[in-house]
Tab-separated table of C-alpha atoms (C1' of nucleotides) in Angstrom:
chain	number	residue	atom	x	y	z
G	18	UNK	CA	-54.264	38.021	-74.290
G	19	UNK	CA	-50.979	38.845	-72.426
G	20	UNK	CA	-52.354	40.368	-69.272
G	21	UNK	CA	-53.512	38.703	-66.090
G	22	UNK	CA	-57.306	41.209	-66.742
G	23	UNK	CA	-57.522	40.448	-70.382
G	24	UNK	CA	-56.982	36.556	-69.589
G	25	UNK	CA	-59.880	36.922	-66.789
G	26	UNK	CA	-62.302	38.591	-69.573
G	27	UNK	CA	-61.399	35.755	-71.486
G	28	UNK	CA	-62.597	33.203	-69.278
G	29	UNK	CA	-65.385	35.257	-67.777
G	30	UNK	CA	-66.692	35.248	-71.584
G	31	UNK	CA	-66.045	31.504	-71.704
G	32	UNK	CA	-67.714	30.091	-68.643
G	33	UNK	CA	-70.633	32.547	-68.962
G	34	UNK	CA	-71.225	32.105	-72.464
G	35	UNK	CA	-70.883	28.872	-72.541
G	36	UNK	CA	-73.694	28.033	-69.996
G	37	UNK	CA	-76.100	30.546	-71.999
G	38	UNK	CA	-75.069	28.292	-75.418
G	39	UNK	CA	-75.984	24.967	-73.601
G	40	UNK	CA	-78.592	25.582	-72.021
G	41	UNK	CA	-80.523	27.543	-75.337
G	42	UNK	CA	-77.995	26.223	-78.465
G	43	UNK	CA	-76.131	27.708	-81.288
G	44	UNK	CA	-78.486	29.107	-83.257
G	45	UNK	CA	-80.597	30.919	-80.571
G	46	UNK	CA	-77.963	32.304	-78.375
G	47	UNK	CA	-76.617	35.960	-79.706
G	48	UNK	CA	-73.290	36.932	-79.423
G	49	UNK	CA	-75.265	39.704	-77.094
G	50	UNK	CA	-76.289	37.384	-74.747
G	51	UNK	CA	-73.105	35.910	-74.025
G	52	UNK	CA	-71.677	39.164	-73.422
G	53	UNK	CA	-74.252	40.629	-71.709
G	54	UNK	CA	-73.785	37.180	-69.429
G	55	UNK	CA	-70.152	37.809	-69.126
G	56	UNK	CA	-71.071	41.664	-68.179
G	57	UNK	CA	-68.333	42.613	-71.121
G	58	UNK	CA	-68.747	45.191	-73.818
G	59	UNK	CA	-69.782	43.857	-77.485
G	60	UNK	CA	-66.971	45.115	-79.026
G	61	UNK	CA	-64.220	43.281	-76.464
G	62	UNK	CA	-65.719	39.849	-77.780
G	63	UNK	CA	-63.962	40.260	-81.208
G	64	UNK	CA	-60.865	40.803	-79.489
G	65	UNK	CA	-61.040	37.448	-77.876
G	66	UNK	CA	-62.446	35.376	-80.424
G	67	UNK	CA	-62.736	35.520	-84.082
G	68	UNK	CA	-66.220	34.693	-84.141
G	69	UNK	CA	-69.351	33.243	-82.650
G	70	UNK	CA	-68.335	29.498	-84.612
G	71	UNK	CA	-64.622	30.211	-83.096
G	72	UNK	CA	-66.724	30.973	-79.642
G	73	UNK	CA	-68.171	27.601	-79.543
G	74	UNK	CA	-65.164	25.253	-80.631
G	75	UNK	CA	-63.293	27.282	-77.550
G	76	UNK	CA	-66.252	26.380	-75.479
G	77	UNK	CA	-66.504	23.100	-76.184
G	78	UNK	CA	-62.969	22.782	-75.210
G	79	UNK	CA	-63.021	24.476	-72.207
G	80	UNK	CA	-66.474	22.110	-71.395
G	81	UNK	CA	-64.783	18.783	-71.794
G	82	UNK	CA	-62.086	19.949	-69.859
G	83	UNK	CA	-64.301	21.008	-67.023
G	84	UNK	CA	-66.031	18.157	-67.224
G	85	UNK	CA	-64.686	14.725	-68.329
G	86	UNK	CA	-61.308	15.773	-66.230
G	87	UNK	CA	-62.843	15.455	-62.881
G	88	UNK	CA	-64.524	11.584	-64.097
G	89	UNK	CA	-61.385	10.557	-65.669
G	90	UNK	CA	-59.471	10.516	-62.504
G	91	UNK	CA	-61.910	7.453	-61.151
G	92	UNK	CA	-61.066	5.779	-64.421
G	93	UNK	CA	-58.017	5.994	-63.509
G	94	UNK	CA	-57.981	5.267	-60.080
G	95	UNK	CA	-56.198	1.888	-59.545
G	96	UNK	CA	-56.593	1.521	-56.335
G	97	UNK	CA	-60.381	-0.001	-57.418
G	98	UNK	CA	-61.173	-2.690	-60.043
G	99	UNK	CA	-62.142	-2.002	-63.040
G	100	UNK	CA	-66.142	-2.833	-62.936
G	101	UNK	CA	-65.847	-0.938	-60.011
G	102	UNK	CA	-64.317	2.132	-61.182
G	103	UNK	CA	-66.673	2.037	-64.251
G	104	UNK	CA	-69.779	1.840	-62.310
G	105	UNK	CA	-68.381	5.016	-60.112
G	106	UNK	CA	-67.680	6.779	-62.929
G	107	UNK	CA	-71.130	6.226	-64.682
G	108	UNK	CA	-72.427	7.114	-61.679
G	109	UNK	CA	-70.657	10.095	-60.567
G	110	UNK	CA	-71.408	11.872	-64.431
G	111	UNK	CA	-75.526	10.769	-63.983
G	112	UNK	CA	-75.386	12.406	-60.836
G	113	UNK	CA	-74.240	15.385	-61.755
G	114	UNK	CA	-77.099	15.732	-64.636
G	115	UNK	CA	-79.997	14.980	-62.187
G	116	UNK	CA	-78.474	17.103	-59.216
G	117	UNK	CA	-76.410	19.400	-60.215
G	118	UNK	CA	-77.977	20.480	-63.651
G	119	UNK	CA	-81.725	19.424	-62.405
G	120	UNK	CA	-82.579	17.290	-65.531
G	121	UNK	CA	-82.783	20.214	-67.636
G	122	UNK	CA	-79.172	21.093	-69.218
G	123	UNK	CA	-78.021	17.628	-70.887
G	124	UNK	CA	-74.632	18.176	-72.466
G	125	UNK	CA	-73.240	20.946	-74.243
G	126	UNK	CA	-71.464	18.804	-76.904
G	127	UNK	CA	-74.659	16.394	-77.320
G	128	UNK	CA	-76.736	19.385	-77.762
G	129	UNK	CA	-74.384	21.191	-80.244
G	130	UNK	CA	-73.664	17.628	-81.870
G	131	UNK	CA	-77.264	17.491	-82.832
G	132	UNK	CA	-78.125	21.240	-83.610
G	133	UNK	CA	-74.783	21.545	-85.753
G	134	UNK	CA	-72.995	18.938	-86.523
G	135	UNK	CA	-74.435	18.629	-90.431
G	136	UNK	CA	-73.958	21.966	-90.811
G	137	UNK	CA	-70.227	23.237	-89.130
G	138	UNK	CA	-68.094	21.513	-89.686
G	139	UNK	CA	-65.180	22.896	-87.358
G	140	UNK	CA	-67.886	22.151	-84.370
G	141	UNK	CA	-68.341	18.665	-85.384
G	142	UNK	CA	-65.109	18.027	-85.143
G	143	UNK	CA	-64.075	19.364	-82.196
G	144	UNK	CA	-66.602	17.080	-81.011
G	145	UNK	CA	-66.116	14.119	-82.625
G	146	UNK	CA	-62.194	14.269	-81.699
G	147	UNK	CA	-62.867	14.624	-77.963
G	148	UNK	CA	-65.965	12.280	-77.566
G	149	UNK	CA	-63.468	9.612	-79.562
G	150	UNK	CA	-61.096	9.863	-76.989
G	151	UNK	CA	-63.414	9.878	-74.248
G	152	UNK	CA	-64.844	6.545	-75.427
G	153	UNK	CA	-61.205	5.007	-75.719
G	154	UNK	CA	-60.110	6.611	-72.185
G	155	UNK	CA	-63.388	4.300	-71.174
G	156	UNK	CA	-62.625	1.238	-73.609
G	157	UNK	CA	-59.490	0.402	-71.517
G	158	UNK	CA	-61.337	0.036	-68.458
G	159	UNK	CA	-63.715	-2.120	-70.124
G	160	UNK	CA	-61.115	-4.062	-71.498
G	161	UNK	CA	-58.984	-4.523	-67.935
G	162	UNK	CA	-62.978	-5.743	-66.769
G	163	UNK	CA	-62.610	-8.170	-69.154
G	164	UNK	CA	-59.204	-9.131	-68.622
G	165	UNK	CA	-59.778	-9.884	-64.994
G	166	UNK	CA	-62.809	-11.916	-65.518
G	167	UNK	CA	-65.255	-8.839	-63.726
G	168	UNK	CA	-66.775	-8.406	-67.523
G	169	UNK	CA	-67.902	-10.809	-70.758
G	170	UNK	CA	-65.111	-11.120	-73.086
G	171	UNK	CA	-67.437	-11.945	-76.153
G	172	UNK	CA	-67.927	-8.299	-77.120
G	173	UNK	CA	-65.563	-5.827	-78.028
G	174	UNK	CA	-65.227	-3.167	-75.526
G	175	UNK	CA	-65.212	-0.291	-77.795
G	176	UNK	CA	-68.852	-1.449	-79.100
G	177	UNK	CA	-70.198	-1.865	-75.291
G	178	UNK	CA	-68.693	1.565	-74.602
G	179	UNK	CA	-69.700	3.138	-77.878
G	180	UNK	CA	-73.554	1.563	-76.793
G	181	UNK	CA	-73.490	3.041	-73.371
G	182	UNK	CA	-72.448	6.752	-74.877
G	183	UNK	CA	-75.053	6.480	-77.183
G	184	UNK	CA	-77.319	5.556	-74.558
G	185	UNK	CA	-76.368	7.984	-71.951
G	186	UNK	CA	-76.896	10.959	-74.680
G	187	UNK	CA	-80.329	9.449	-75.931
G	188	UNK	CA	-81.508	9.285	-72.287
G	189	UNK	CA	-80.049	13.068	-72.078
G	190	UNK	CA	-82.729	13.747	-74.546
G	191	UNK	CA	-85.846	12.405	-72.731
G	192	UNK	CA	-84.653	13.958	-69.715
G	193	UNK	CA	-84.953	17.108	-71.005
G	194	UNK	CA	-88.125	16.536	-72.894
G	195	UNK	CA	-89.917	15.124	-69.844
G	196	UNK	CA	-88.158	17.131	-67.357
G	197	UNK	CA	-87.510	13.891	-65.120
G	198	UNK	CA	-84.914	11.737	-64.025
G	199	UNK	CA	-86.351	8.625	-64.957
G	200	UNK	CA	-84.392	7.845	-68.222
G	201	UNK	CA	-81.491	8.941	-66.393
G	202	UNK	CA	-82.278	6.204	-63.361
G	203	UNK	CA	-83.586	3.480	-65.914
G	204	UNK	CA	-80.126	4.189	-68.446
G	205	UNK	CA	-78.148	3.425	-64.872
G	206	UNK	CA	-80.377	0.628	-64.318
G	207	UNK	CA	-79.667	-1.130	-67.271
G	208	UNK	CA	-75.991	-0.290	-67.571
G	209	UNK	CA	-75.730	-1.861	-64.215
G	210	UNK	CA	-77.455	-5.142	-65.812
G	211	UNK	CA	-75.705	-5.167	-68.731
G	212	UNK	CA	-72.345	-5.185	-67.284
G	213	UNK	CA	-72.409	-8.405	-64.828
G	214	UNK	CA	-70.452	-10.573	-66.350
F	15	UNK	CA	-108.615	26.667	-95.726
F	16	UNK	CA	-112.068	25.565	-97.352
F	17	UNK	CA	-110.499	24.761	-100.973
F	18	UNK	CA	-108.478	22.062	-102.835
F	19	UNK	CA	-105.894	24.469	-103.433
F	20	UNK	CA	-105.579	25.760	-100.311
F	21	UNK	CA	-105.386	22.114	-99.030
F	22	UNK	CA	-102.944	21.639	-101.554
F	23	UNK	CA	-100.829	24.848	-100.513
F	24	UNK	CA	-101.178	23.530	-96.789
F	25	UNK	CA	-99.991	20.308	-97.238
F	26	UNK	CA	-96.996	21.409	-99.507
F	27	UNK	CA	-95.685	23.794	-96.745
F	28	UNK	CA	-95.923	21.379	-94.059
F	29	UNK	CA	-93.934	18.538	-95.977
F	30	UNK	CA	-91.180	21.021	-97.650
F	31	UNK	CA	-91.115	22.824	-94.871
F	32	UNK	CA	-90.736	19.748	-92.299
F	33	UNK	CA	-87.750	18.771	-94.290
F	34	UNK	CA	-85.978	22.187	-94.298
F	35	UNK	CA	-86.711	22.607	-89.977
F	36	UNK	CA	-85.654	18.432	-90.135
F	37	UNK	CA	-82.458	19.522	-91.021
F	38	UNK	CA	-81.493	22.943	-90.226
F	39	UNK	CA	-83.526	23.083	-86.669
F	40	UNK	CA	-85.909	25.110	-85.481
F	41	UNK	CA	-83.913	28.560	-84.909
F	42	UNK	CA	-82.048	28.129	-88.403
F	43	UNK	CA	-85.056	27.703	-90.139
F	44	UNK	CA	-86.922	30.657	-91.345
F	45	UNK	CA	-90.072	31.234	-92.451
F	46	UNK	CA	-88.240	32.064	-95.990
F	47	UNK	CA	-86.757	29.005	-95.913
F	48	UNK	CA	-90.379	27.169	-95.290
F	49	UNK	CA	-92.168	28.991	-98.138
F	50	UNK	CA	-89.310	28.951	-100.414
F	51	UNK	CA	-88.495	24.971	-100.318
F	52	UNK	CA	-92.905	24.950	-100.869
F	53	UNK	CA	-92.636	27.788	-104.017
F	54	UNK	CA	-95.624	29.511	-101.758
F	55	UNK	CA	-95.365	33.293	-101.307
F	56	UNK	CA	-94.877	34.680	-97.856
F	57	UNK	CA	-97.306	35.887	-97.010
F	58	UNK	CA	-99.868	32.897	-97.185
F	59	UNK	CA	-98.034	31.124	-94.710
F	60	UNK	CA	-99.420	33.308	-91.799
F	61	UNK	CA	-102.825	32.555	-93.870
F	62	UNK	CA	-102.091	28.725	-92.983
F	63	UNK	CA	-100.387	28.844	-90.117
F	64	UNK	CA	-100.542	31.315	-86.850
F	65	UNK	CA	-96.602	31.427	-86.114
F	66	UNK	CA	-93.432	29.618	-86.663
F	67	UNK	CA	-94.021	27.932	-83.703
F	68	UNK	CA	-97.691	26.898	-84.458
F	69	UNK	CA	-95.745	24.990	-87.719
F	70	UNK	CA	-93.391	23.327	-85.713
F	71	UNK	CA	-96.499	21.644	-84.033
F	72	UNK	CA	-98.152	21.133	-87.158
F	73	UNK	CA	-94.844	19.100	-88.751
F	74	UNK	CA	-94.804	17.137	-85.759
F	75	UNK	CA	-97.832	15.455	-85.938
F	76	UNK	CA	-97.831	15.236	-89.762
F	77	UNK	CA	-94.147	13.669	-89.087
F	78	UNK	CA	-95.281	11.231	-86.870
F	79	UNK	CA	-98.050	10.303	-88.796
F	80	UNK	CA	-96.193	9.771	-91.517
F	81	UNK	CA	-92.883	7.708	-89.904
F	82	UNK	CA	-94.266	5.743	-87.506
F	83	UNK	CA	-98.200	4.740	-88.329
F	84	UNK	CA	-95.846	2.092	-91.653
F	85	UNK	CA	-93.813	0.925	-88.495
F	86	UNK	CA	-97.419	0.355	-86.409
F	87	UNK	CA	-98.768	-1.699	-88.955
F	88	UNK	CA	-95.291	-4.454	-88.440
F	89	UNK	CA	-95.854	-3.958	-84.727
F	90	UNK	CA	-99.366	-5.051	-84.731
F	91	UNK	CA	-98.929	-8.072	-87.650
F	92	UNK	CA	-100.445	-11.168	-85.726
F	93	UNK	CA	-99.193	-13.571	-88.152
F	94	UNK	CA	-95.436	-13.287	-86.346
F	95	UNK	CA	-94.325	-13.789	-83.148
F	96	UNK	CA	-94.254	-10.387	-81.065
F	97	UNK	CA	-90.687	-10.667	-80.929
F	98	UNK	CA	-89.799	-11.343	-84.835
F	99	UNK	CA	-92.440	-8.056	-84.577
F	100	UNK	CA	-90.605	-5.861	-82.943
F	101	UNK	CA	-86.926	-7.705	-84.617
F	102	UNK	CA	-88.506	-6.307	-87.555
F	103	UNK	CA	-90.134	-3.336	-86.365
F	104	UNK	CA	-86.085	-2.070	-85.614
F	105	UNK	CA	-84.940	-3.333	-88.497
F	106	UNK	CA	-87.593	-1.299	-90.664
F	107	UNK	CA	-86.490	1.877	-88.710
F	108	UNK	CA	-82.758	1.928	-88.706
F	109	UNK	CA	-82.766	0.990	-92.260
F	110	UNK	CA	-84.583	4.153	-92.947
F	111	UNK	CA	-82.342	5.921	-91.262
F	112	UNK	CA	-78.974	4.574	-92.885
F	113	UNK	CA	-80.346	4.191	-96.487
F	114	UNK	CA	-83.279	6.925	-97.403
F	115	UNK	CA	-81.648	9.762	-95.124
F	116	UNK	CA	-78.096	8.511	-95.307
F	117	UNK	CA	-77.511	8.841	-91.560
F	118	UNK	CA	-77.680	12.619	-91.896
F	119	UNK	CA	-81.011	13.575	-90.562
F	120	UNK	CA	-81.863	11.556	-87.906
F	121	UNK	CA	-85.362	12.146	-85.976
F	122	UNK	CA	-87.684	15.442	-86.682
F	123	UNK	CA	-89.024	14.815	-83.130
F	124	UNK	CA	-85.633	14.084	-81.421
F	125	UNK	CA	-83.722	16.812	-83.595
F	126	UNK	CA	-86.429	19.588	-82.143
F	127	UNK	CA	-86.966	17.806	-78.820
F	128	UNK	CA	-83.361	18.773	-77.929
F	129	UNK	CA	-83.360	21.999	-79.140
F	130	UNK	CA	-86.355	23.075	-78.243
F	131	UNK	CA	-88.069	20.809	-75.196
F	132	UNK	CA	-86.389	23.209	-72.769
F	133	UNK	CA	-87.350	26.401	-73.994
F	134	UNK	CA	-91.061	25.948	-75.691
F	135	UNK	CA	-93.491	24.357	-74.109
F	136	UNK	CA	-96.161	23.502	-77.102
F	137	UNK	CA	-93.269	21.670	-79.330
F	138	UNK	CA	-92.089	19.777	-76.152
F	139	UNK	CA	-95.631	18.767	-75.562
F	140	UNK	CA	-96.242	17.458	-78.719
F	141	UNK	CA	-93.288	15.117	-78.561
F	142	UNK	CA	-93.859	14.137	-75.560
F	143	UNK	CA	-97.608	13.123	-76.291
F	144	UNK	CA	-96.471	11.021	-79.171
F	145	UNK	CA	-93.388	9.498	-77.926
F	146	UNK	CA	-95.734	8.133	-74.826
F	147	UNK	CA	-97.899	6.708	-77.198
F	148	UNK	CA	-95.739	4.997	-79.162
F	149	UNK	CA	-93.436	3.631	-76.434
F	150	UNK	CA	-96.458	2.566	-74.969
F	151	UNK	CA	-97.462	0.440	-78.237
F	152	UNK	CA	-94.189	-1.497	-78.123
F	153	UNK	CA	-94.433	-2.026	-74.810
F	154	UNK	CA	-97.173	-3.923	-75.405
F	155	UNK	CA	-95.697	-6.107	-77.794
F	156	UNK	CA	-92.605	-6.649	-75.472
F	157	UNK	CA	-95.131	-7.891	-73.065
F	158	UNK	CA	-96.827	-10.204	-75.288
F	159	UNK	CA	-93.111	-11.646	-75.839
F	160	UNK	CA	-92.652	-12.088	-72.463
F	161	UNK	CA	-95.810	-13.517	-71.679
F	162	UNK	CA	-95.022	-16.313	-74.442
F	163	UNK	CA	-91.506	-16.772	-73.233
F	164	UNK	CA	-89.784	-15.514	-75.616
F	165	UNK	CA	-88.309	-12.729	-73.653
F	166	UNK	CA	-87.410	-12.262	-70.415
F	167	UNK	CA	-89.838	-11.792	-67.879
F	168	UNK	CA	-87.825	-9.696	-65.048
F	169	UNK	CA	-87.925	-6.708	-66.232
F	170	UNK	CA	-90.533	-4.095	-66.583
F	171	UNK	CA	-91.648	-3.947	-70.390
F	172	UNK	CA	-91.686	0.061	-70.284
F	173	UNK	CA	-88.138	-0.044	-68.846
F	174	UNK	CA	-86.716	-2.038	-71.574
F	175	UNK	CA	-89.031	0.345	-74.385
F	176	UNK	CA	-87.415	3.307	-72.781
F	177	UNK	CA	-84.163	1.992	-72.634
F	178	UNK	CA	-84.315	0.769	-76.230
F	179	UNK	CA	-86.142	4.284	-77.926
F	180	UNK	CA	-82.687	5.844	-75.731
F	181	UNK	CA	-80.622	4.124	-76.838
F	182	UNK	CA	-81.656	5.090	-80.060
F	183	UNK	CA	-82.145	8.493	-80.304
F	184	UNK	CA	-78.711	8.610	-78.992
F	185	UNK	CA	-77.255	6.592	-81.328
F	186	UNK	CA	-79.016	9.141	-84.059
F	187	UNK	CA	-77.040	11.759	-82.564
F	188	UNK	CA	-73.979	9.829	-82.939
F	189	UNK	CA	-74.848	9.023	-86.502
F	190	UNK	CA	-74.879	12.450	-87.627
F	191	UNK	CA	-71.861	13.436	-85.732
F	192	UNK	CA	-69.714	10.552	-87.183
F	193	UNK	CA	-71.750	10.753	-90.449
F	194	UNK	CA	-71.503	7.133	-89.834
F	195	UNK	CA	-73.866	4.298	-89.855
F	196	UNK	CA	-71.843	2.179	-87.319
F	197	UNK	CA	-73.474	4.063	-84.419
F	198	UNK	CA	-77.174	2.308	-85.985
F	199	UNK	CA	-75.709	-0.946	-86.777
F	200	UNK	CA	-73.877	-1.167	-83.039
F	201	UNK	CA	-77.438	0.035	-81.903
F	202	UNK	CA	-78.643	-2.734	-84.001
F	203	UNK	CA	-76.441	-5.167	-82.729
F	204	UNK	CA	-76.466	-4.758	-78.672
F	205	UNK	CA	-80.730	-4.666	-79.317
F	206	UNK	CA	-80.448	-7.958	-80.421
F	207	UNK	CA	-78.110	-9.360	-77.781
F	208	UNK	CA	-80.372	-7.810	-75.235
F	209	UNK	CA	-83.490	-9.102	-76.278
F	210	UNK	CA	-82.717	-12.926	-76.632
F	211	UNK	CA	-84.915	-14.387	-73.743
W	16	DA	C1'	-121.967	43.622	-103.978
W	17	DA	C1'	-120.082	40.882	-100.431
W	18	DC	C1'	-117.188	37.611	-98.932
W	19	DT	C1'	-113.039	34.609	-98.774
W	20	DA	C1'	-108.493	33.460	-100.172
W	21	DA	C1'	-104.103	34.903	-101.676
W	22	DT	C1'	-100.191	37.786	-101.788
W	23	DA	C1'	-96.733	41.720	-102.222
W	24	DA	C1'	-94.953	45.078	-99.594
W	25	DT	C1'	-93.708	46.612	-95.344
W	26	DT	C1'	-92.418	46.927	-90.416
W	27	DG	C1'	-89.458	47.367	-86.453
W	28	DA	C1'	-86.574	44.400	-83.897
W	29	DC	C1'	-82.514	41.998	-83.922
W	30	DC	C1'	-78.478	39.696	-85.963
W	31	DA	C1'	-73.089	38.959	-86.566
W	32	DG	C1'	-69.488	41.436	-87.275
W	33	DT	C1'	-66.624	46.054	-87.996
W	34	DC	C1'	-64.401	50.132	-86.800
W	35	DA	C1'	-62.480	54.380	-85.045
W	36	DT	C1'	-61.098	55.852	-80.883
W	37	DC	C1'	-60.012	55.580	-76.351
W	38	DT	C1'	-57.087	54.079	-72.114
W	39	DA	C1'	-53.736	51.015	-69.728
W	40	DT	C1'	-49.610	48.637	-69.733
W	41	DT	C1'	-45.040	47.472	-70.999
W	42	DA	C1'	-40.303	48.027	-73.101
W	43	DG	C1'	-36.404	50.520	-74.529
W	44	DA	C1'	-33.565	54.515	-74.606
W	45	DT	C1'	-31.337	58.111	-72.308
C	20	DA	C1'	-35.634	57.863	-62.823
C	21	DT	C1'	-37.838	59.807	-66.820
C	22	DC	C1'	-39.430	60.141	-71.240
C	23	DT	C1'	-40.972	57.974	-75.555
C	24	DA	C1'	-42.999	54.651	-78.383
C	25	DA	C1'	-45.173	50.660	-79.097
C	26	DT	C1'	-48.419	47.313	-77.891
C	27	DA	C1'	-52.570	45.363	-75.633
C	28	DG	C1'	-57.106	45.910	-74.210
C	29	DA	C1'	-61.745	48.367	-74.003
C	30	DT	C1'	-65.667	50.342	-75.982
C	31	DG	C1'	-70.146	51.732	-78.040
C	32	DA	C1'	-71.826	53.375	-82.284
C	33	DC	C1'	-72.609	51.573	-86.622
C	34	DT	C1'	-73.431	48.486	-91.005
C	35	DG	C1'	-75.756	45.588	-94.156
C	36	DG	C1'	-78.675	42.165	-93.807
C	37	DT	C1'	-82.301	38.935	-91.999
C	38	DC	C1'	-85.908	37.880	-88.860
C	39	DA	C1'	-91.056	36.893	-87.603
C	40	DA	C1'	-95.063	38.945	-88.145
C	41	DT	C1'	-98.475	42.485	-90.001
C	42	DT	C1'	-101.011	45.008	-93.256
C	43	DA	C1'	-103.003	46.777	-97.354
C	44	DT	C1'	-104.348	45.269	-101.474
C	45	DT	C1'	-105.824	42.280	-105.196
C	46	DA	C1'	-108.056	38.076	-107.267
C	47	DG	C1'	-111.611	34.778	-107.213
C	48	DT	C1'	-116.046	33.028	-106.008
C	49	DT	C1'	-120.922	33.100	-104.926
DNA sequence: AACTAATAATTGACCAGTCATCTATTAGAT
DNA sequence: ATCTAATAGATGACTGGTCAATTATTAGTT
């Protein structure tokens, strides 16, 4: 992957593929179909990945990276407080699964967590690593809530934020099994009671 | 169907072969894999069952049966209070989870919901049917707890179900990709902060 | 004999992955 | 500047194997 063409396939076969793998999983997306979504020859995948489990850790990678990067900079935003930057940032990721995604996608990592994370265990992990730090990156907001009085101090952050995750990516599920918004709207409901003070 | 044995054979497929698609998922399942785990030749499952798909319908409802009518019978015990009901009714279900499936398997219906809800239209039918139902039978209970004070009355009851059955599933999904019961016990833990009056 | 249940064998489609062969690009030598 | 050699990328045919589903046949019962 040394030329500027060869680094464009590579993406082209990343972006594509990956949308075909979240939206229909692991198991049920061919390494045809993500090069016939990526309009590349069969053969040309092999020389940009070693395999279809090599496929989706690269995915994965290139999927938190397209889309926790964007949220983490209103974590980080100091210009805000902390509750306020949480609620933003809740808010700003829920949006993007009922408008952007119309209820229907969920997460990539959620879905390949559950479809393959008992049996690969290179997938898991590039999961679990990321989704780790995600939670911390989210933690020290909580914690700075606390600090400044905007949150209860009685819990530890990491379990409120580990609770909220597991939420959110339960309330991913019904969404896609009822095709509606209304677990998404009810988990931002509740998040929104459970963090006053 | 018409004879013991061929009840016998049916019933042996659909709990082997609900165990092997509990697991592996629907699209890394085969139909080898089914009537291999139930020592039943190949070809008799088409005698039992029209398609793969047909199955996955089948195990559902024998699933549900199975898991959740031992949990209905805690839900509807008028000797306790509805909420030491449904304190237990949680209890009886996470503890399934961590000890007899070692916080590997996590939920048939969930498991195949996210696979599958998007793409087939039977399987996500037949989860949705029964998840209704049974949300809607602990709703009830979460009313009667309200109406005796013992929880609080501002919300709506289905709200806090859906919330709860969520937070659940995705705390399942976080079980098996930690292979970790702390996901259940936090799950555990926030339920029973939430639900003091 | 006539019917039902059970099953082994088979089918054609599709799978992940390989490979030989091709072209395009770059680097070094003169 | 030109030639040479090496490397990088591109490609579709192909392989061994597995898939869901069908079919032809046999066994069992009435």
């Amino acid at each position: 992957m040394k030329t500027i063409k060869g680094e464009q396939k590579f993406h082209e076969l990343l972006e594509k593929g990956m949308e075909v793998m979240w939206s229909k999983g692991y198991n049920a997306t061919s390494v045809n179909d993500i090069v016939q979504a990526a309009g590349v020859p069969k053969g040309s995948f092999y020389f940009y990945f070693d395999s279809k489990e090599d496929f989706a850790v690269k995915a994965l990678e290139c999927y938190f990276q397209q889309h926790f990067d964007p949220a983490k900079k209103i974590l980080d935003d100091s210009s805000k407080s902390p509750k306020q930057r949480l609620r933003e940032f809740y808010e700003f990721r829920t949006s993007i699964l009922k408008n952007e995604l119309d209820c229907k996608m969920g997460c990539l990592a959620c879905n390949l967590g559950n479809e393959m994370a008992e049996h690969n265990e290179k997938i898991r992990q590039a999961i679990v690593t990321k989704e780790t730090y995600i939670k911390d990156e989210i933690a020290k907001v909580v914690k700075e809530a606390q600090a400044c009085g905007e949150m209860d101090s009685h819990m530890d952050a990491l379990d409120i934020v580990s609770f909220f995750e597991d939420a959110g990516k339960g309330a991913m599920t019904s969404m896609k099994e009822l095709n509606s918004a209304y677990p998404i709207d009810n988990y931002m409901q509740m998040l929104n009671k459970f963090m006053l003070v």
